[in-house]
PDB file of C-alpha atoms in Angstrom:
ATOM      1  CA  MET A1246      -1.459 -66.974  48.959  1.00 43.00           C
ATOM      2  CA  ASN A1247      -2.945 -68.846  46.007  1.00 44.00           C
ATOM      3  CA  MET A1248      -6.565 -68.435  45.070  1.00 44.00           C
ATOM      4  CA  LEU A1249      -8.700 -71.070  46.737  1.00 48.00           C
ATOM      5  CA  PRO A1250      -9.607 -73.869  44.293  1.00 48.00           C
ATOM      6  CA  PRO A1251     -13.200 -75.011  43.838  1.00 44.00           C
ATOM      7  CA  SER A1252     -12.365 -78.277  45.598  1.00 46.00           C
ATOM      8  CA  ALA A1253     -11.254 -76.485  48.749  1.00 47.00           C
ATOM      9  CA  ALA A1254     -12.984 -77.190  52.018  1.00 47.00           C
ATOM     10  CA  ALA A1255     -15.468 -74.367  51.497  1.00 47.00           C
ATOM     11  CA  ARG A1256     -18.545 -76.482  52.039  1.00 55.00           C
ATOM     12  CA  PRO A1257     -21.930 -75.106  53.105  1.00 56.00           C
ATOM     13  CA  HIS A1258     -22.205 -77.445  56.095  1.00 61.00           C
ATOM     14  CA  TRP A1259     -19.084 -75.805  57.570  1.00 64.00           C
ATOM     15  CA  ASN A1260     -20.699 -72.384  57.387  1.00 71.00           C
ATOM     16  CA  GLY A1261     -19.475 -70.243  60.265  1.00 88.00           C
ATOM     17  CA  ILE A1262     -16.706 -72.530  61.540  1.00 92.00           C
ATOM     18  CA  TYR A1263     -13.942 -70.681  59.675  1.00 94.00           C
ATOM     19  CA  ARG A1264     -15.042 -67.281  60.951  1.00 93.00           C
ATOM     20  CA  ILE A1265     -15.217 -68.728  64.454  1.00 95.00           C
ATOM     21  CA  GLY A1266     -11.741 -70.221  64.025  1.00 95.00           C
ATOM     22  CA  ALA A1267     -10.328 -66.877  62.862  1.00 95.00           C
ATOM     23  CA  VAL A1268     -11.887 -65.004  65.782  1.00 96.00           C
ATOM     24  CA  ALA A1269     -10.653 -67.708  68.187  1.00 97.00           C
ATOM     25  CA  ALA A1270      -7.100 -67.291  66.837  1.00 96.00           C
ATOM     26  CA  LEU A1271      -7.303 -63.519  67.353  1.00 96.00           C
ATOM     27  CA  ALA A1272      -8.657 -63.959  70.879  1.00 96.00           C
ATOM     28  CA  MET A1273      -5.943 -66.478  71.700  1.00 95.00           C
ATOM     29  CA  LEU A1274      -3.256 -63.986  70.706  1.00 95.00           C
ATOM     30  CA  ALA A1275      -4.786 -61.412  73.056  1.00 95.00           C
ATOM     31  CA  ILE A1276      -4.942 -63.923  75.909  1.00 94.00           C
ATOM     32  CA  MET A1277      -1.347 -64.995  75.332  1.00 93.00           C
ATOM     33  CA  ALA A1278      -0.236 -61.365  75.613  1.00 93.00           C
ATOM     34  CA  ALA A1279      -2.252 -60.970  78.822  1.00 93.00           C
ATOM     35  CA  GLN A1280      -0.798 -64.161  80.300  1.00 91.00           C
ATOM     36  CA  ILE A1281       2.774 -63.088  79.587  1.00 91.00           C
ATOM     37  CA  GLY A1282       2.110 -59.651  81.106  1.00 93.00           C
ATOM     38  CA  ILE A1283       0.614 -61.171  84.263  1.00 92.00           C
ATOM     39  CA  TYR A1284       3.490 -63.603  84.767  1.00 90.00           C
ATOM     40  CA  ILE A1285       6.074 -60.858  84.293  1.00 92.00           C
ATOM     41  CA  ALA A1286       4.319 -58.395  86.601  1.00 93.00           C
ATOM     42  CA  TRP A1287       3.294 -60.961  89.236  1.00 93.00           C
ATOM     43  CA  PRO A1288       5.461 -64.093  89.104  1.00 92.00           C
ATOM     44  CA  PRO A1289       3.547 -67.047  90.595  1.00 91.00           C
ATOM     45  CA  PRO A1290       4.584 -68.388  94.026  1.00 92.00           C
ATOM     46  CA  ASP A1291       6.751 -71.496  94.250  1.00 87.00           C
ATOM     47  CA  SER A1292       5.109 -73.065  97.296  1.00 91.00           C
ATOM     48  CA  VAL A1293       1.675 -74.053  98.580  1.00 94.00           C
ATOM     49  CA  SER A1294       1.858 -71.565 101.440  1.00 93.00           C
ATOM     50  CA  GLY A1295       2.769 -68.868  98.925  1.00 94.00           C
ATOM     51  CA  PHE A1296      -0.278 -69.680  96.808  1.00 95.00           C
ATOM     52  CA  PHE A1297      -2.526 -69.714  99.877  1.00 95.00           C
ATOM     53  CA  ALA A1298      -1.230 -66.275 100.870  1.00 95.00           C
ATOM     54  CA  LEU A1299      -1.772 -64.986  97.342  1.00 96.00           C
ATOM     55  CA  PHE A1300      -5.346 -66.316  97.238  1.00 95.00           C
ATOM     56  CA  GLN A1301      -6.074 -64.632 100.553  1.00 94.00           C
ATOM     57  CA  SER A1302      -4.691 -61.275  99.426  1.00 95.00           C
ATOM     58  CA  ASN A1303      -6.089 -61.371  95.866  1.00 95.00           C
ATOM     59  CA  TRP A1304      -8.173 -64.375  94.856  1.00 95.00           C
ATOM     60  CA  LEU A1305      -8.390 -63.313  91.194  1.00 95.00           C
ATOM     61  CA  LEU A1306      -4.626 -62.954  90.855  1.00 95.00           C
ATOM     62  CA  GLY A1307      -4.305 -66.337  92.546  1.00 94.00           C
ATOM     63  CA  LEU A1308      -6.546 -67.929  89.921  1.00 95.00           C
ATOM     64  CA  LEU A1309      -4.690 -66.147  87.129  1.00 95.00           C
ATOM     65  CA  SER A1310      -1.377 -67.378  88.567  1.00 93.00           C
ATOM     66  CA  MET A1311      -2.732 -70.912  88.281  1.00 93.00           C
ATOM     67  CA  ASP A1312      -3.555 -70.477  84.604  1.00 91.00           C
ATOM     68  CA  LEU A1313      -7.201 -69.420  84.769  1.00 92.00           C
ATOM     69  CA  LEU A1314      -6.761 -67.794  81.346  1.00 92.00           C
ATOM     70  CA  TYR A1315      -5.301 -71.040  80.032  1.00 91.00           C
ATOM     71  CA  ILE A1316      -8.685 -72.695  80.569  1.00 92.00           C
ATOM     72  CA  LEU A1317     -10.211 -70.133  78.219  1.00 93.00           C
ATOM     73  CA  ASN A1318      -7.232 -70.503  75.892  1.00 93.00           C
ATOM     74  CA  ASN A1319      -7.841 -74.217  75.516  1.00 94.00           C
ATOM     75  CA  THR A1320     -11.532 -73.666  74.862  1.00 95.00           C
ATOM     76  CA  LEU A1321     -10.534 -71.377  71.994  1.00 96.00           C
ATOM     77  CA  LEU A1322      -8.074 -74.046  70.842  1.00 96.00           C
ATOM     78  CA  VAL A1323     -10.989 -76.462  70.363  1.00 96.00           C
ATOM     79  CA  LEU A1324     -12.538 -73.985  67.908  1.00 96.00           C
ATOM     80  CA  ILE A1325      -9.244 -73.556  66.045  1.00 97.00           C
ATOM     81  CA  TYR A1326      -8.838 -77.330  65.779  1.00 97.00           C
ATOM     82  CA  LEU A1327     -12.354 -77.685  64.372  1.00 96.00           C
ATOM     83  CA  ALA A1328     -11.638 -75.034  61.742  1.00 96.00           C
ATOM     84  CA  LEU A1329      -8.344 -76.714  60.836  1.00 96.00           C
ATOM     85  CA  TYR A1330     -10.064 -80.074  60.557  1.00 96.00           C
ATOM     86  CA  ALA A1331     -12.701 -78.653  58.222  1.00 94.00           C
ATOM     87  CA  ALA A1332     -10.120 -76.852  56.071  1.00 94.00           C
ATOM     88  CA  LEU A1333      -7.623 -79.712  55.835  1.00 95.00           C
ATOM     89  CA  LYS A1334     -10.048 -82.618  55.491  1.00 93.00           C
ATOM     90  CA  PRO A1335      -9.752 -82.774  51.673  1.00 92.00           C
ATOM     91  CA  ALA A1336      -5.948 -82.926  51.927  1.00 91.00           C
ATOM     92  CA  GLY A1337      -5.781 -85.733  54.485  1.00 90.00           C
ATOM     93  CA  ASP A1338      -9.058 -86.983  55.897  1.00 90.00           C
ATOM     94  CA  THR A1339      -7.702 -89.714  58.184  1.00 95.00           C
ATOM     95  CA  ALA A1340      -4.679 -87.749  59.376  1.00 96.00           C
ATOM     96  CA  VAL A1341      -6.608 -84.631  60.375  1.00 96.00           C
ATOM     97  CA  LEU A1342      -9.271 -86.743  62.088  1.00 96.00           C
ATOM     98  CA  ILE A1343      -6.519 -88.324  64.204  1.00 97.00           C
ATOM     99  CA  ALA A1344      -5.065 -84.860  64.886  1.00 97.00           C
ATOM    100  CA  LEU A1345      -8.471 -83.549  65.951  1.00 97.00           C
ATOM    101  CA  VAL A1346      -9.166 -86.487  68.280  1.00 97.00           C
ATOM    102  CA  LEU A1347      -5.706 -86.355  69.891  1.00 97.00           C
ATOM    103  CA  GLY A1348      -6.019 -82.601  70.348  1.00 96.00           C
ATOM    104  CA  LEU A1349      -9.444 -82.867  71.959  1.00 96.00           C
ATOM    105  CA  ILE A1350      -8.281 -85.660  74.276  1.00 96.00           C
ATOM    106  CA  GLY A1351      -5.321 -83.510  75.262  1.00 94.00           C
ATOM    107  CA  ILE A1352      -7.487 -80.486  75.983  1.00 95.00           C
ATOM    108  CA  THR A1353      -9.838 -82.615  78.075  1.00 95.00           C
ATOM    109  CA  ALA A1354      -6.810 -83.793  80.040  1.00 93.00           C
ATOM    110  CA  TYR A1355      -5.796 -80.189  80.656  1.00 93.00           C
ATOM    111  CA  TYR A1356      -9.177 -79.355  82.168  1.00 93.00           C
ATOM    112  CA  ALA A1357      -8.683 -82.272  84.558  1.00 91.00           C
ATOM    113  CA  SER A1358      -5.166 -81.124  85.473  1.00 91.00           C
ATOM    114  CA  ASN A1359      -6.000 -77.534  86.378  1.00 93.00           C
ATOM    115  CA  THR A1360      -6.659 -77.250  90.124  1.00 93.00           C
ATOM    116  CA  ALA A1361      -7.009 -73.471  90.425  1.00 94.00           C
ATOM    117  CA  PHE A1362     -10.413 -73.482  92.097  1.00 95.00           C
ATOM    118  CA  GLU A1363      -9.482 -76.398  94.346  1.00 95.00           C
ATOM    119  CA  MET A1364      -6.510 -74.364  95.566  1.00 95.00           C
ATOM    120  CA  LEU A1365      -8.780 -71.379  96.177  1.00 95.00           C
ATOM    121  CA  SER A1366     -11.054 -73.557  98.315  1.00 95.00           C
ATOM    122  CA  LEU A1367      -8.106 -75.020 100.239  1.00 95.00           C
ATOM    123  CA  SER A1368      -6.683 -71.551 100.869  1.00 95.00           C
ATOM    124  CA  ARG A1369      -9.964 -70.572 102.500  1.00 94.00           C
ATOM    125  CA  GLN A1370      -9.914 -73.730 104.619  1.00 94.00           C
ATOM    126  CA  TYR A1371      -6.341 -72.941 105.632  1.00 93.00           C
ATOM    127  CA  ALA A1372      -7.247 -69.381 106.617  1.00 93.00           C
ATOM    128  CA  ALA A1373     -10.234 -70.612 108.634  1.00 92.00           C
ATOM    129  CA  ALA A1374      -8.349 -73.462 110.336  1.00 91.00           C
ATOM    130  CA  ALA A1375      -8.788 -73.516 114.095  1.00 88.00           C
ATOM    131  CA  SER A1376      -5.747 -75.667 114.818  1.00 91.00           C
ATOM    132  CA  GLU A1377      -2.269 -76.409 113.527  1.00 92.00           C
ATOM    133  CA  THR A1378      -3.414 -79.908 112.541  1.00 93.00           C
ATOM    134  CA  GLN A1379      -6.084 -78.492 110.262  1.00 92.00           C
ATOM    135  CA  ARG A1380      -3.539 -76.163 108.672  1.00 93.00           C
ATOM    136  CA  VAL A1381      -1.123 -79.053 108.080  1.00 94.00           C
ATOM    137  CA  ILE A1382      -3.908 -81.052 106.449  1.00 94.00           C
ATOM    138  CA  ALA A1383      -4.785 -78.124 104.177  1.00 94.00           C
ATOM    139  CA  LEU A1384      -1.126 -77.693 103.199  1.00 94.00           C
ATOM    140  CA  ALA A1385      -0.782 -81.402 102.418  1.00 95.00           C
ATOM    141  CA  ALA A1386      -3.913 -81.267 100.266  1.00 95.00           C
ATOM    142  CA  GLY A1387      -2.459 -78.226  98.520  1.00 94.00           C
ATOM    143  CA  GLU A1388       0.746 -80.130  97.757  1.00 94.00           C
ATOM    144  CA  ALA A1389      -1.369 -82.860  96.154  1.00 94.00           C
ATOM    145  CA  MET A1390      -3.211 -80.263  94.067  1.00 93.00           C
ATOM    146  CA  LEU A1391       0.054 -78.742  92.822  1.00 91.00           C
ATOM    147  CA  ALA A1392       1.372 -82.209  91.971  1.00 90.00           C
ATOM    148  CA  THR A1393      -1.750 -82.824  89.877  1.00 88.00           C
ATOM    149  CA  TYR A1394      -1.490 -79.363  88.349  1.00 88.00           C
ATOM    150  CA  LYS A1395       1.904 -80.212  86.814  1.00 87.00           C
ATOM    151  CA  GLY A1396       1.685 -84.003  86.802  1.00 88.00           C
ATOM    152  CA  THR A1397       0.898 -86.864  84.435  1.00 89.00           C
ATOM    153  CA  VAL A1398      -2.402 -85.439  83.175  1.00 90.00           C
ATOM    154  CA  PHE A1399      -0.774 -82.111  82.313  1.00 90.00           C
ATOM    155  CA  ASP A1400       2.089 -83.861  80.495  1.00 91.00           C
ATOM    156  CA  THR A1401      -0.466 -85.907  78.554  1.00 92.00           C
ATOM    157  CA  TYR A1402      -2.194 -82.711  77.482  1.00 92.00           C
ATOM    158  CA  TYR A1403       1.082 -81.132  76.433  1.00 91.00           C
ATOM    159  CA  ILE A1404       2.409 -84.040  74.380  1.00 92.00           C
ATOM    160  CA  LEU A1405      -0.902 -84.908  72.681  1.00 94.00           C
ATOM    161  CA  ASN A1406      -1.367 -81.313  71.576  1.00 94.00           C
ATOM    162  CA  GLY A1407       2.185 -81.225  70.251  1.00 93.00           C
ATOM    163  CA  ILE A1408       1.494 -84.357  68.194  1.00 95.00           C
ATOM    164  CA  SER A1409      -1.840 -82.924  67.018  1.00 96.00           C
ATOM    165  CA  LEU A1410      -0.140 -79.738  65.822  1.00 96.00           C
ATOM    166  CA  LEU A1411       2.566 -81.707  64.014  1.00 96.00           C
ATOM    167  CA  ILE A1412      -0.071 -83.695  62.115  1.00 97.00           C
ATOM    168  CA  PHE A1413      -2.128 -80.636  61.192  1.00 97.00           C
ATOM    169  CA  ALA A1414       1.019 -78.824  59.999  1.00 97.00           C
ATOM    170  CA  ALA A1415       2.229 -81.834  57.997  1.00 96.00           C
ATOM    171  CA  VAL A1416      -1.108 -82.067  56.157  1.00 97.00           C
ATOM    172  CA  MET A1417      -0.885 -78.316  55.470  1.00 96.00           C
ATOM    173  CA  LEU A1418       2.111 -79.031  53.248  1.00 95.00           C
ATOM    174  CA  ARG A1419      -0.295 -80.839  50.886  1.00 93.00           C
ATOM    175  CA  SER A1420      -3.091 -78.282  51.103  1.00 92.00           C
ATOM    176  CA  PRO A1421      -3.551 -75.333  48.696  1.00 92.00           C
ATOM    177  CA  LEU A1422      -5.332 -73.365  51.397  1.00 91.00           C
ATOM    178  CA  PHE A1423      -2.297 -72.504  53.507  1.00 94.00           C
ATOM    179  CA  SER A1424       1.179 -71.287  52.625  1.00 94.00           C
ATOM    180  CA  ARG A1425       4.221 -73.503  53.043  1.00 95.00           C
ATOM    181  CA  ALA A1426       5.546 -71.005  55.590  1.00 95.00           C
ATOM    182  CA  THR A1427       2.453 -71.520  57.749  1.00 96.00           C
ATOM    183  CA  ALA A1428       3.002 -75.280  57.721  1.00 96.00           C
ATOM    184  CA  ILE A1429       6.701 -74.997  58.563  1.00 96.00           C
ATOM    185  CA  ILE A1430       6.027 -72.613  61.446  1.00 96.00           C
ATOM    186  CA  GLY A1431       3.364 -75.004  62.726  1.00 95.00           C
ATOM    187  CA  LEU A1432       5.864 -77.864  62.559  1.00 96.00           C
ATOM    188  CA  ALA A1433       8.400 -75.774  64.489  1.00 96.00           C
ATOM    189  CA  ALA A1434       5.849 -75.061  67.210  1.00 94.00           C
ATOM    190  CA  GLY A1435       4.928 -78.755  67.378  1.00 93.00           C
ATOM    191  CA  VAL A1436       8.564 -79.822  67.726  1.00 93.00           C
ATOM    192  CA  LEU A1437       9.140 -77.322  70.531  1.00 92.00           C
ATOM    193  CA  MET A1438       6.030 -78.689  72.264  1.00 89.00           C
ATOM    194  CA  SER A1439       7.439 -82.228  72.160  1.00 84.00           C
ATOM    195  CA  ILE A1440       8.983 -81.797  75.612  1.00 85.00           C
ATOM    196  CA  PRO A1441       6.561 -80.810  78.423  1.00 84.00           C
ATOM    197  CA  SER A1442       7.232 -77.578  80.288  1.00 83.00           C
ATOM    198  CA  THR A1443       7.504 -79.663  83.471  1.00 83.00           C
ATOM    199  CA  ALA A1444      10.639 -81.445  82.197  1.00 82.00           C
ATOM    200  CA  GLY A1445      13.152 -79.279  84.025  1.00 82.00           C
ATOM    201  CA  THR A1446      15.112 -76.454  82.446  1.00 86.00           C
ATOM    202  CA  LEU A1447      14.981 -77.939  78.939  1.00 87.00           C
ATOM    203  CA  GLY A1448      11.213 -78.258  79.085  1.00 84.00           C
ATOM    204  CA  LEU A1449      10.852 -74.691  80.340  1.00 85.00           C
ATOM    205  CA  VAL A1450      13.091 -73.344  77.555  1.00 90.00           C
ATOM    206  CA  PHE A1451      11.221 -75.306  74.882  1.00 88.00           C
ATOM    207  CA  SER A1452       7.906 -74.116  76.314  1.00 87.00           C
ATOM    208  CA  LEU A1453       8.913 -70.463  76.188  1.00 88.00           C
ATOM    209  CA  LEU A1454      10.403 -70.764  72.706  1.00 90.00           C
ATOM    210  CA  SER A1455       7.273 -72.508  71.394  1.00 90.00           C
ATOM    211  CA  LEU A1456       5.219 -69.387  72.117  1.00 91.00           C
ATOM    212  CA  ILE A1457       6.913 -67.540  69.243  1.00 94.00           C
ATOM    213  CA  PRO A1458       6.078 -69.914  66.362  1.00 95.00           C
ATOM    214  CA  TRP A1459       2.679 -70.668  67.891  1.00 95.00           C
ATOM    215  CA  ALA A1460       1.764 -66.967  67.944  1.00 95.00           C
ATOM    216  CA  VAL A1461       2.947 -66.557  64.337  1.00 96.00           C
ATOM    217  CA  PHE A1462       1.017 -69.689  63.356  1.00 96.00           C
ATOM    218  CA  CYS A1463      -2.190 -68.256  64.824  1.00 96.00           C
ATOM    219  CA  ILE A1464      -1.646 -64.993  62.938  1.00 96.00           C
ATOM    220  CA  LEU A1465      -1.135 -66.854  59.658  1.00 96.00           C
ATOM    221  CA  LEU A1466      -4.340 -68.870  60.140  1.00 96.00           C
ATOM    222  CA  ILE A1467      -6.585 -65.823  60.329  1.00 95.00           C
ATOM    223  CA  LYS A1468      -6.509 -64.736  56.671  1.00 94.00           C
ATOM    224  CA  PRO A1469      -7.166 -68.176  55.086  1.00 93.00           C
ATOM    225  CA  PHE A1470      -9.956 -68.851  57.595  1.00 94.00           C
ATOM    226  CA  PHE A1471     -11.687 -65.613  56.621  1.00 92.00           C
ATOM    227  CA  GLN A1472     -11.111 -66.415  52.927  1.00 90.00           C
ATOM    228  CA  LEU A1473     -12.801 -69.779  53.343  1.00 89.00           C
ATOM    229  CA  GLU A1474     -15.725 -68.172  55.162  1.00 87.00           C
ATOM    230  CA  ALA A1475     -16.098 -65.616  52.340  1.00 84.00           C
ATOM    231  CA  LYS A1476     -16.029 -68.396  49.754  1.00 82.00           C
ATOM    232  CA  ILE A1477     -18.878 -70.193  51.496  1.00 77.00           C
ATOM    233  CA  ALA A1478     -20.878 -66.970  51.822  1.00 71.00           C
ATOM    234  CA  ALA A1479     -20.461 -66.288  48.085  1.00 71.00           C
ATOM    235  CA  ARG A1480     -22.075 -69.601  47.135  1.00 68.00           C
TER     236      ARG A1480
END
């Protein structure tokens, strides 16, 4: 990678954000590995009754099966976006601001779409139900929660974050702070995120494939983020 020019985004008022972004990228890689391991070892149920049974037998595994770690993942993503915004601002102020806003809106939408704790509460109501009517009501509410979990709000999150990544990666092509390879890999991840994972087999395939360039992208962000942090500290 080229030496960072004096005009790079190493500004005192961003002190700390690059180190935080680098650590967030490292943590995200660890969480991604954990998520993949959990899904392989304990595939999530495909029905409301299956989720209720899982919550009753192991509430933590139930929450993990409904993407509990993804909530943490998206919180880390906010920190990565902030670091990217700070680093890329000199190369495309308006574009990276739009990317940041779209990304944050998307992440907010994800928080609204995740119904893990609602499903935990409904599973307890189902287990405590005194009549078949109460159980049917709990199951119907669970169906609504699963529909929300993979519905319009989730798709909004997915697409907005794909667009955000495409913009960040495109601006990277004009920035001296990141390699061209980093930008291209980011673009590849963004393209693969253009179709939500809920869109049938194609969406599922694209979702799985996007994990590869996204993981590589996170790895390639770590070094320049630490370089920017060191540049600020040296001033």
